[in-house]
Short mmCIF file of C-alpha atoms in Angstrom, two decimals:
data_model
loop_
_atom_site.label_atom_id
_atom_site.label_comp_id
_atom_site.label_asym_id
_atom_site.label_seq_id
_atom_site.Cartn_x
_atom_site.Cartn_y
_atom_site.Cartn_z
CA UNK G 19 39.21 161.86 -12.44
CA UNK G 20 42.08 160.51 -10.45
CA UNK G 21 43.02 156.99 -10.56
CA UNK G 22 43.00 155.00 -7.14
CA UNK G 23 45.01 152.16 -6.50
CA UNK G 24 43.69 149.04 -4.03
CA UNK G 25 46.23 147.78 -2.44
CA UNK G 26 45.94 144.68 -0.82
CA UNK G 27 46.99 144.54 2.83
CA UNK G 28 49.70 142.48 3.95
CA UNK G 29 50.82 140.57 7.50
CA UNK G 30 54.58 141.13 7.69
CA UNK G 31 56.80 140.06 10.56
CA UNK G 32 60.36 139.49 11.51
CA UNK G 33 61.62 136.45 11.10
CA UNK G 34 64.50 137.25 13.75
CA UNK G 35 62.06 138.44 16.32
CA UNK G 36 59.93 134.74 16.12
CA UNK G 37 63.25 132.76 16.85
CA UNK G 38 64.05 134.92 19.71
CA UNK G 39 63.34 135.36 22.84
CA UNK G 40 64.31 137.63 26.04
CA UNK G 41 64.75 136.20 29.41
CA UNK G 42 64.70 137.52 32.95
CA UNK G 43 67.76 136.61 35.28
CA UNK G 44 67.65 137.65 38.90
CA UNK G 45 71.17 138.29 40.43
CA UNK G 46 72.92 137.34 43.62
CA UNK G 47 72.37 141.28 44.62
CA UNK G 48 68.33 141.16 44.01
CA UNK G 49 69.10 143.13 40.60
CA UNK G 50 67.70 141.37 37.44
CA UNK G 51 69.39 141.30 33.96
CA UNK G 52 67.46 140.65 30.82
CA UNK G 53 69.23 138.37 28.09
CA UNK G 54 68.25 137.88 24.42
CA UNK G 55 68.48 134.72 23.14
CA UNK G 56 67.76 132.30 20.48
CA UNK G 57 65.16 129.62 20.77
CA UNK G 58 68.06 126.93 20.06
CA UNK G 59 70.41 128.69 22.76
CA UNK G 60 71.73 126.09 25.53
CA UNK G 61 71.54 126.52 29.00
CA UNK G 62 75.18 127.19 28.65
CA UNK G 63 74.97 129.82 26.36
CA UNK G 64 72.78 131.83 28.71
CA UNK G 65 75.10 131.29 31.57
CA UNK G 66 78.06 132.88 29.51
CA UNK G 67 76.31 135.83 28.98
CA UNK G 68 75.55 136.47 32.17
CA UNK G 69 78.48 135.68 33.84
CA UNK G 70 80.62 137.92 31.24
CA UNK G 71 78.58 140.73 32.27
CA UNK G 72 79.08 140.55 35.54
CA UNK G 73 83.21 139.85 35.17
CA UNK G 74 83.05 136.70 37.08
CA UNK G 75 86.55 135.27 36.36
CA UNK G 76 85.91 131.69 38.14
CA UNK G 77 81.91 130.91 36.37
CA UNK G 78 82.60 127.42 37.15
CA UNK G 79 80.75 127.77 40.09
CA UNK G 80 77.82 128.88 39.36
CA UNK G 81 74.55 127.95 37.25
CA UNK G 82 71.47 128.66 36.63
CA UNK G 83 68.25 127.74 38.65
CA UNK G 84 64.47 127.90 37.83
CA UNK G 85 61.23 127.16 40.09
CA UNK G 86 59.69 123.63 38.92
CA UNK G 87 55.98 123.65 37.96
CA UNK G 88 55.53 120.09 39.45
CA UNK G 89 54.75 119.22 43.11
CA UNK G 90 55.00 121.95 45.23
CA UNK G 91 57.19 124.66 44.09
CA UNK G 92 60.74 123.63 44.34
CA UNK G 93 63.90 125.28 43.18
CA UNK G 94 65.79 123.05 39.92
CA UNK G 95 68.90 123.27 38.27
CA UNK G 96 69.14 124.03 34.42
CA UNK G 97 70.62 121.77 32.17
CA UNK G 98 73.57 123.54 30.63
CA UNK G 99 73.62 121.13 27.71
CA UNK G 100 69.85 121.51 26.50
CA UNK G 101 67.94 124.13 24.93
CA UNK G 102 67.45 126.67 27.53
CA UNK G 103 63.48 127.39 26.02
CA UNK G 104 62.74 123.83 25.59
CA UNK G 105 63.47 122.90 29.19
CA UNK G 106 61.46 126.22 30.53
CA UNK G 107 58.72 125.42 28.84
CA UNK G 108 58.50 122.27 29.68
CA UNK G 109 59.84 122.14 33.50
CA UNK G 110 59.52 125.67 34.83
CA UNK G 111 56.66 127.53 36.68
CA UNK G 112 57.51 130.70 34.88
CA UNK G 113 60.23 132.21 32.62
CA UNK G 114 62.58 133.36 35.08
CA UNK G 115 65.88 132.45 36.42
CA UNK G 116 67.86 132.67 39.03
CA UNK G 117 71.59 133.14 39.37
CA UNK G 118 72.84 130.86 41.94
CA UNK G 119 76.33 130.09 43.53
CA UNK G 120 75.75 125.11 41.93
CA UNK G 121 79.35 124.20 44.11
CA UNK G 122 80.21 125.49 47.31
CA UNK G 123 84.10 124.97 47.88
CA UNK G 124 85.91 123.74 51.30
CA UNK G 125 88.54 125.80 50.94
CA UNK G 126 88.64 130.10 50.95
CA UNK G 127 91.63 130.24 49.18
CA UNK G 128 90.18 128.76 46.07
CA UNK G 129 88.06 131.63 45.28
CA UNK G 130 90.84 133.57 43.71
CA UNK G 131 88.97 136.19 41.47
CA UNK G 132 87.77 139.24 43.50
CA UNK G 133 84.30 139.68 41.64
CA UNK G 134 83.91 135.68 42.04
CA UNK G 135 84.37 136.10 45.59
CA UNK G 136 82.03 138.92 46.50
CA UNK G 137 79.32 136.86 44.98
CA UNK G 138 80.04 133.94 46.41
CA UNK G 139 79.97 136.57 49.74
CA UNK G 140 76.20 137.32 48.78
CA UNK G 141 75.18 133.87 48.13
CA UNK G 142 76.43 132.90 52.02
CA UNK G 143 74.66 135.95 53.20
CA UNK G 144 71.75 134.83 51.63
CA UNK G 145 71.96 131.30 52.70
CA UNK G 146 72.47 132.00 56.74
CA UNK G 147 70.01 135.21 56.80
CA UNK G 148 67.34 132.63 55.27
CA UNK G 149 68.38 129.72 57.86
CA UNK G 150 69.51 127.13 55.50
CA UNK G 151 72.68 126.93 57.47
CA UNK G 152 72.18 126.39 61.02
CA UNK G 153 74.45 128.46 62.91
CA UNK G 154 73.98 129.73 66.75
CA UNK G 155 73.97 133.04 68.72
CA UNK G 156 77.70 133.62 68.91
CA UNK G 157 78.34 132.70 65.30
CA UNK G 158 75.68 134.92 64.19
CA UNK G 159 76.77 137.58 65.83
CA UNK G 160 80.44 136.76 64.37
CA UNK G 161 79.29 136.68 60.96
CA UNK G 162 77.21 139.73 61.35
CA UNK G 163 79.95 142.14 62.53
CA UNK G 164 82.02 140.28 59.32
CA UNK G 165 78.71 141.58 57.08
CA UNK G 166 78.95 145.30 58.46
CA UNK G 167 82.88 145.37 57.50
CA UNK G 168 82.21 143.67 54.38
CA UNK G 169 79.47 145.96 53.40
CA UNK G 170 80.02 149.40 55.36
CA UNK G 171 83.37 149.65 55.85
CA UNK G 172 85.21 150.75 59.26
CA UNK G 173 83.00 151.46 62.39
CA UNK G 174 81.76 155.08 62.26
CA UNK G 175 80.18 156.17 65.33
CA UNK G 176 78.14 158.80 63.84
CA UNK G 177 76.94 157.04 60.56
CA UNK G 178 76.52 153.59 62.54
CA UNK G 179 74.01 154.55 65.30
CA UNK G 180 72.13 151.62 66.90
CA UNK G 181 68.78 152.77 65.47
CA UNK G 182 70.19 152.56 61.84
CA UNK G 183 71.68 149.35 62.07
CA UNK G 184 68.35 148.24 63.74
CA UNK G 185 66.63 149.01 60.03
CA UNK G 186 69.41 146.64 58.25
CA UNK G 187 68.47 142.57 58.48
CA UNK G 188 71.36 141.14 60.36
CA UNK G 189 70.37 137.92 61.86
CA UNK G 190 68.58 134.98 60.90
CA UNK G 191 65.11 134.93 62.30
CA UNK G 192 65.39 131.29 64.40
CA UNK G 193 68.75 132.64 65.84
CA UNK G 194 66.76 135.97 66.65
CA UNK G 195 63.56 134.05 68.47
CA UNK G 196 66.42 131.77 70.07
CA UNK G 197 68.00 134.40 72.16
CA UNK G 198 66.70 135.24 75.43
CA UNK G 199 67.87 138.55 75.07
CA UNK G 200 66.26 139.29 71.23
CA UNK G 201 67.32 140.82 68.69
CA UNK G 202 68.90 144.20 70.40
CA UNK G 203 70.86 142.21 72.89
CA UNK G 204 72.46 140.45 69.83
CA UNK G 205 72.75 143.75 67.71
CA UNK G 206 74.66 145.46 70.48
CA UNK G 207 76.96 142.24 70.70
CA UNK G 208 77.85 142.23 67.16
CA UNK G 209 78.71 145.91 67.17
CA UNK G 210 80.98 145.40 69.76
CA UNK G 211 82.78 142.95 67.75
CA UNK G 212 82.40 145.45 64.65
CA UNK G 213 84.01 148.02 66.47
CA UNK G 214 87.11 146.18 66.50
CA UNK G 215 87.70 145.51 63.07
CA UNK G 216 88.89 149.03 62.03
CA UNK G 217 91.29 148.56 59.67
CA UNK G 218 90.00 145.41 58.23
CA UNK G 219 89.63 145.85 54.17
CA UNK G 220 85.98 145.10 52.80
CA UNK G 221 87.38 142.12 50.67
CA UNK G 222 88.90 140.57 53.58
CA UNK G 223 85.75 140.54 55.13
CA UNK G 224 84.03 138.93 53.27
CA UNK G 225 86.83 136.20 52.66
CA UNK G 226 86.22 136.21 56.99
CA UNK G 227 82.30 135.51 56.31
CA UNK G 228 83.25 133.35 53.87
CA UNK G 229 85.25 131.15 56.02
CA UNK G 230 83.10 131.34 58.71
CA UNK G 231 80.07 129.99 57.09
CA UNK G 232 82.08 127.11 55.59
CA UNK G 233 82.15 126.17 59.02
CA UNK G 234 78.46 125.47 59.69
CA UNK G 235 75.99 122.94 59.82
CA UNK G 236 74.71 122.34 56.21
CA UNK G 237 76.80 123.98 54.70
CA UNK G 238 76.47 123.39 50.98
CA UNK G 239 73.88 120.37 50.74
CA UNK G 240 71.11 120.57 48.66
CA UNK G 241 68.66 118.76 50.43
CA UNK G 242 65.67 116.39 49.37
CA UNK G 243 63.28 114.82 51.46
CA UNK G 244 62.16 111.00 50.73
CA UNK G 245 62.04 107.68 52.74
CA UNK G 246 63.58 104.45 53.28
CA UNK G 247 62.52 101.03 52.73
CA UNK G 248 61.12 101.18 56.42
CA UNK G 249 58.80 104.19 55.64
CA UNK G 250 60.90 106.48 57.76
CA UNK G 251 61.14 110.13 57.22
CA UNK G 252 64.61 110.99 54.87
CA UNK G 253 66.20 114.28 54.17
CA UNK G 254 69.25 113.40 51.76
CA UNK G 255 71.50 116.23 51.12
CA UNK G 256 74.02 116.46 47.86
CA UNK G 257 76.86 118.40 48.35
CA UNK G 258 80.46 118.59 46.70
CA UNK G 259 81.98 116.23 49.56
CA UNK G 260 79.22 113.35 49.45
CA UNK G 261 75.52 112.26 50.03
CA UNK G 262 74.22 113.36 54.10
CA UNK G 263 71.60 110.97 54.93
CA UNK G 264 69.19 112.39 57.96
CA UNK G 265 66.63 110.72 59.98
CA UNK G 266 64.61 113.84 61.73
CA UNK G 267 62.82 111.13 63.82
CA UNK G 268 65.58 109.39 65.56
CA UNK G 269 67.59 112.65 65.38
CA UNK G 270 70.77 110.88 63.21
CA UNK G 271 73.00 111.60 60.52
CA UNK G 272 75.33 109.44 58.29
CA UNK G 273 77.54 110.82 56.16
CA UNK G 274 79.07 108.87 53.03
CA UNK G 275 82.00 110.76 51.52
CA UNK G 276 82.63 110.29 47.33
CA UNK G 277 85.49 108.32 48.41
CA UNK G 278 83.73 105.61 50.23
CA UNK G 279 81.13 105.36 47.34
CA UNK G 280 80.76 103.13 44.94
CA UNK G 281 77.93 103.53 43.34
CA UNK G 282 74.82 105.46 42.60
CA UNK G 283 72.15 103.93 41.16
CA UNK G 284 68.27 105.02 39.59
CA UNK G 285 65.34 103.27 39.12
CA UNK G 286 61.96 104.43 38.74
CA UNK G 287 61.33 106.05 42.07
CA UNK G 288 64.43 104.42 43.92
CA UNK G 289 67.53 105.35 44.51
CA UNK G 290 70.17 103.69 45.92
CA UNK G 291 73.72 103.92 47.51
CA UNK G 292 76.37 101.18 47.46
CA UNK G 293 79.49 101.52 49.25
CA UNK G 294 83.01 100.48 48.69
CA UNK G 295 83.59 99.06 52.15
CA UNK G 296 82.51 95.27 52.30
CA UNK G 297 79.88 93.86 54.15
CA UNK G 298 77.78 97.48 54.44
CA UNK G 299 74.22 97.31 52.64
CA UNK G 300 73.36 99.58 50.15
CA UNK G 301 70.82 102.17 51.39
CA UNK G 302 68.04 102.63 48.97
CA UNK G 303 65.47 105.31 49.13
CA UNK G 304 62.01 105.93 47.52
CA UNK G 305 60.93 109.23 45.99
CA UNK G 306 56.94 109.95 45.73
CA UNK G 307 58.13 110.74 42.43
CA UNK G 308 59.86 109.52 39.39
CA UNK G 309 61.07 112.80 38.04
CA UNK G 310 63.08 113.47 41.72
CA UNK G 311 65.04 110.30 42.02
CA UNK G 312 66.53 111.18 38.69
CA UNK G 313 67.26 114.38 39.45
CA UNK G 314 68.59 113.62 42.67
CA UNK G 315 70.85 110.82 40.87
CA UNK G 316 72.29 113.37 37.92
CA UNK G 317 73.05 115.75 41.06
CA UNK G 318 75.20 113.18 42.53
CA UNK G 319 77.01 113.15 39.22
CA UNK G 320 77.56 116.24 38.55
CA UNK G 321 78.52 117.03 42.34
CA UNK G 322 81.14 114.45 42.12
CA UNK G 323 82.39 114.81 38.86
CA UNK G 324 83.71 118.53 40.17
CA UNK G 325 84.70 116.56 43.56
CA UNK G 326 87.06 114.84 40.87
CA UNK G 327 88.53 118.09 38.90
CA UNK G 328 89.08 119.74 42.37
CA UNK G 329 90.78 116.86 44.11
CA UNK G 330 92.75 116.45 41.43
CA UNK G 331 93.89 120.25 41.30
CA UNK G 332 92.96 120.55 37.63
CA UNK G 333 91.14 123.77 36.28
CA UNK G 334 87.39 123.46 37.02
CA UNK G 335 85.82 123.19 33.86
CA UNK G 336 82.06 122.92 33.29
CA UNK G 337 81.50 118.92 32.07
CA UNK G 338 79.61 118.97 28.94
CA UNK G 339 77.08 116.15 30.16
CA UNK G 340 73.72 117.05 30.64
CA UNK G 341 73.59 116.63 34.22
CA UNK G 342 69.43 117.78 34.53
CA UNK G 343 67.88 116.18 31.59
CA UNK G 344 64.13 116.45 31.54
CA UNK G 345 63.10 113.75 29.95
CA UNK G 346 61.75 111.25 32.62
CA UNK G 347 60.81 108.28 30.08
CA UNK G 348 61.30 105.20 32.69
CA UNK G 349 58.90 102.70 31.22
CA UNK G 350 61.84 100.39 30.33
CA UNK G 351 63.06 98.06 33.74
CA UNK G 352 66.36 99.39 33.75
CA UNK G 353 68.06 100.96 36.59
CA UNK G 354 70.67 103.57 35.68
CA UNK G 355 73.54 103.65 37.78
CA UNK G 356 77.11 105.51 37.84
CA UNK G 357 80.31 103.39 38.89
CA UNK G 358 81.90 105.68 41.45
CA UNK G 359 84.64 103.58 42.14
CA UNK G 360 87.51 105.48 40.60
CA UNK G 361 90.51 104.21 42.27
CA UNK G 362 92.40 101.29 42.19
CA UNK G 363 94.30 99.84 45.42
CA UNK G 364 97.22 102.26 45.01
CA UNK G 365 94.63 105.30 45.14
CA UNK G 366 95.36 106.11 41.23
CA UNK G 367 92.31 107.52 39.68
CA UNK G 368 90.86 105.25 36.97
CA UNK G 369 87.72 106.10 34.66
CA UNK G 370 85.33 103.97 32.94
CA UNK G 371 84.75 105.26 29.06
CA UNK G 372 82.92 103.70 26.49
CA UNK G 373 86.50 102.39 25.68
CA UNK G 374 86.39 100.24 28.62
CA UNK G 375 90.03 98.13 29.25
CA UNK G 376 88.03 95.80 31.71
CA UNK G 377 87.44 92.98 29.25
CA UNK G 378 91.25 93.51 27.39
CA UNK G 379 93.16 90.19 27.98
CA UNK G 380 96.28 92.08 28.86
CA UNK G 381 96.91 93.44 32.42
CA UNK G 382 95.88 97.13 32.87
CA UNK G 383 99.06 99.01 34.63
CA UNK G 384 98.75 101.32 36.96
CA UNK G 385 99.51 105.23 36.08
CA UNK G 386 99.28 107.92 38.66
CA UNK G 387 97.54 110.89 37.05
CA UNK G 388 100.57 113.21 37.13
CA UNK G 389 102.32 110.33 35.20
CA UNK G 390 99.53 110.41 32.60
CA UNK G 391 99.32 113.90 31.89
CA UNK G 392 103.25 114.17 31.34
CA UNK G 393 102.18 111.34 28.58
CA UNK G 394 99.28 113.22 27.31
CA UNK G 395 101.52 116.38 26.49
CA UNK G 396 103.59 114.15 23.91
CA UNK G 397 101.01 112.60 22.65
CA UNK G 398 98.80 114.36 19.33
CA UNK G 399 95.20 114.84 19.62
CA UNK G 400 93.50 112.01 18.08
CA UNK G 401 89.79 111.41 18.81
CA UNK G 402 89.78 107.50 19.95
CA UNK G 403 87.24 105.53 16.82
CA UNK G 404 84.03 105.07 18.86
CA UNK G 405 82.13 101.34 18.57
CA UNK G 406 79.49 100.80 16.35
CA UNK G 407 76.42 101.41 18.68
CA UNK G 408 78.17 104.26 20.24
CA UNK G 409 79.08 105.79 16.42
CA UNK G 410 74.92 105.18 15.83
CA UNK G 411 73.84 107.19 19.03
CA UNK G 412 76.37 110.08 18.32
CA UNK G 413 75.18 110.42 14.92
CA UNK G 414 71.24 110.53 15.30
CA UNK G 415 70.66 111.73 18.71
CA UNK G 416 73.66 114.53 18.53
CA UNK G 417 73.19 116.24 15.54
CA UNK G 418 76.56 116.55 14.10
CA UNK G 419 77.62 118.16 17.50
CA UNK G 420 80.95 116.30 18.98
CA UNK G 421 81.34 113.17 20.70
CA UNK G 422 80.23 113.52 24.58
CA UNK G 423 81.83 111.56 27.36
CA UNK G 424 79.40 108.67 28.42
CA UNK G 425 79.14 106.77 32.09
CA UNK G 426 78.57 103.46 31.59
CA UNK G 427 74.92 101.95 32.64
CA UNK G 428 74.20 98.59 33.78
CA UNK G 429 70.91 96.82 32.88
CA UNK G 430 70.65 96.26 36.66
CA UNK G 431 67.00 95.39 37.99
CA UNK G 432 66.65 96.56 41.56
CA UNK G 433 66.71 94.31 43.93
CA UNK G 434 68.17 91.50 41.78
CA UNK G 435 71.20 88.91 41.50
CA UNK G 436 73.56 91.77 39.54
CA UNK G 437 76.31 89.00 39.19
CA UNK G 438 74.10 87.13 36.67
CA UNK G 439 73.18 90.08 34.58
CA UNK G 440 76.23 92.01 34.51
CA UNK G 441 77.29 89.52 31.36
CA UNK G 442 74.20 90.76 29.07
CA UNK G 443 73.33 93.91 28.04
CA UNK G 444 74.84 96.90 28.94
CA UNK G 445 72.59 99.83 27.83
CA UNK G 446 75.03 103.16 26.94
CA UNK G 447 73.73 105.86 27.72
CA UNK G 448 73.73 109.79 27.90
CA UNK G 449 73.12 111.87 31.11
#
């Protein structure tokens, strides 16, 4: 009689497969790239890998943008800084992402790497064929002509019949129900205007397009829509250059460069801008909703903080601040501003650090920046000792990881005397 053997049955899994995950990324071209990553992997880390892949030599302008689950369905940044999976789970509709040129430049020329470039090309072309660029019949047509170079090469009058061009989407739809003569008569313009850039290389085209869209209305803002202490209608747009402040009902627009800024500043629901010129009120503006006045408030920061490395002509690095945290815990009566005020009389550029010389009983002298990096190079590389507090925050809410730069936040309660409370507590804080 043969012996049988009962063996128990077992569960087994793999531990690598339950701390990792695969993620979805759709690309500038409308192709998607999956990514494996780690359930502790940064937003960062994610953004690495796909920008490696693609051979994007200038990353630094570009992140990484998810659909928000709250309200109604509204495009959101990722925070670079914070577990990608976390913030997903947490924030996002659904598991995807979205490649997506974060800083649009002023200036072509700065778009040195080629594969850079032609993205940047595709995020334009998306922009003004969607209409969030207003832009009128003869610039359309301009830009089109600057597509069909960029994208089919020299005029060929046997490939580039009318009828197939007519299948390709060339114009932005208000443009195309703006012109009297629809969209043939501006199809026929275009190709005119096509026809005479034989000769024209593909990547000079685009660098054309490029140039030409940098010239439009809205260009680069990332608009929000909100209102002001009146009730009246707000759209506030963020962009690299400053805050646009629209008022669709009386049809005008203020504009409040980095430069004249002093201040940005969050609390609760409001937001508020204070300028460096005297005499001009702050403008403050009410959200329906907590979660967007902070978000609109780390956009500022992280809008002007690469204001700041490009003005200066440094190499644009990423900051490591978590620009888009999450985490919308404003039971405490705090507002949390940003001092924007970076330059002293002589226009030197001066920041605030948790080292802060403001309260030093010497003088502070005056250093132009090219001054202090000729000092920097002879200097070693010592970490400055951090205060006590500062030492305690880095320790239990970093995790070992190394020391972040912090904006200063003043207990400021909206709406009161800040000259009396500036003297109490300042509350240090992490973005």
């Amino acid at each position: 009689m043969p012996f049988k053997f009962h063996l128990k049955k077992s569960r087994q899994y793999n531990v690598v497969s339950k701390n990792q995950y695969v993620i979805c990324i759709e690309l500038l071209d409308t192709t998607s790239i999956e990514c494996t990553l780690s359930i502790d992997s940064l937003g960062q880390e994610c953004l690495d890998n796909v920008t490696q892949r693609l051979g994007l030599g200038q990353p630094e302008f570009f992140g990484l943008r998810y659909i928000s689950r709250h309200d109604s369905p509204s495009p959101r940044w990722v925070d670079m800084d914070k577990p990608l999976k976390k913030q997903l789970e947490k924030e996002a509709k659904n598991f995807s992402l979205y490649l997506r040129v974060m800083y649009y430049v002023t200036d072509v020329q700065l778009i040195q790497d080629e594969m850079t470039r032609y993205h940047y090309y595709l995020q334009l072309k998306s922009d003004v064929l969607e209409s969030r660029f207003q832009c009128n019949s003869r610039q359309a047509t301009l830009l089109a002509s600057y597509l069909m170079q960029a994208e089919f090469g020299n005029y060929d009058a046997e490939r580039h019949t009318m009828e197939c061009l007519q299948q390709c989407t060339l114009f932005p739809k208000d443009v195309i129900q703006a012109d009297p003569g629809g969209p043939d008569s501006l199809l026929h313009t275009a190709v005119c205007q096509y026809k005479n850039l034989v000769g024209v290389t593909q990547p000079a085209a685009e660098e054309l397009y490029i140039s030409i869209v940098m010239q439009l209305e809205g260009y680069g803002n990332e608009t929000f829509s909100t209102k002001d202490n009146g009730n009246n209608e707000v759209i506030l747009g963020i962009s690299v250059n400053g805050i646009m402040v629209i008022y669709p009902n009386t049809q005008t627009t203020q504009f409040y460069r980095w430069k004249d800024i002093s201040n940005v500043i969050n609390h609760k629901k409001t937001f508020r801008i204070e300028c460096q010129a005297e005499g001009e009120e702050p403008k403050q503006f009410i959200f329906t909703e907590s979660r967007n006045a902070k978000y609109v408030w780390r956009l500022c920061i992280a809008q002007h903080t690469f204001y700041m490395q490009h003005q200066e002509s440094r190499p644009m690095e990423r900051s490591t601040n978590g620009y888009f945290d999450s985490d919308t815990n404003d039971s405490g009566d705090h507002a949390v501003s940003v001092n924007l005020d970076n330059r002293n009389a002589e226009g030197h550029t001066r920041w605030t650090s948790y080292n802060d010389l403001s309260t030093s009983p010497y003088p502070v002298v005056s250093v132009s920046s090219t001054d202090i990096n000729n000092l920097r190079a002879l200097l070693p590389s010592y970490r400055p000792a951090p205060d006590y507090e500062t030492a305690v925050q880095m320790k239990y809410n970093n995790g070992g990881n190394p020391p972040q730069p912090y904006y200063a936040n003043q207990s400021t309660i909206v709406g009161a005397d800040i000259s009396c409370l500036l003297g109490n507590v300042v509350n240090r804080s992490r973005y």
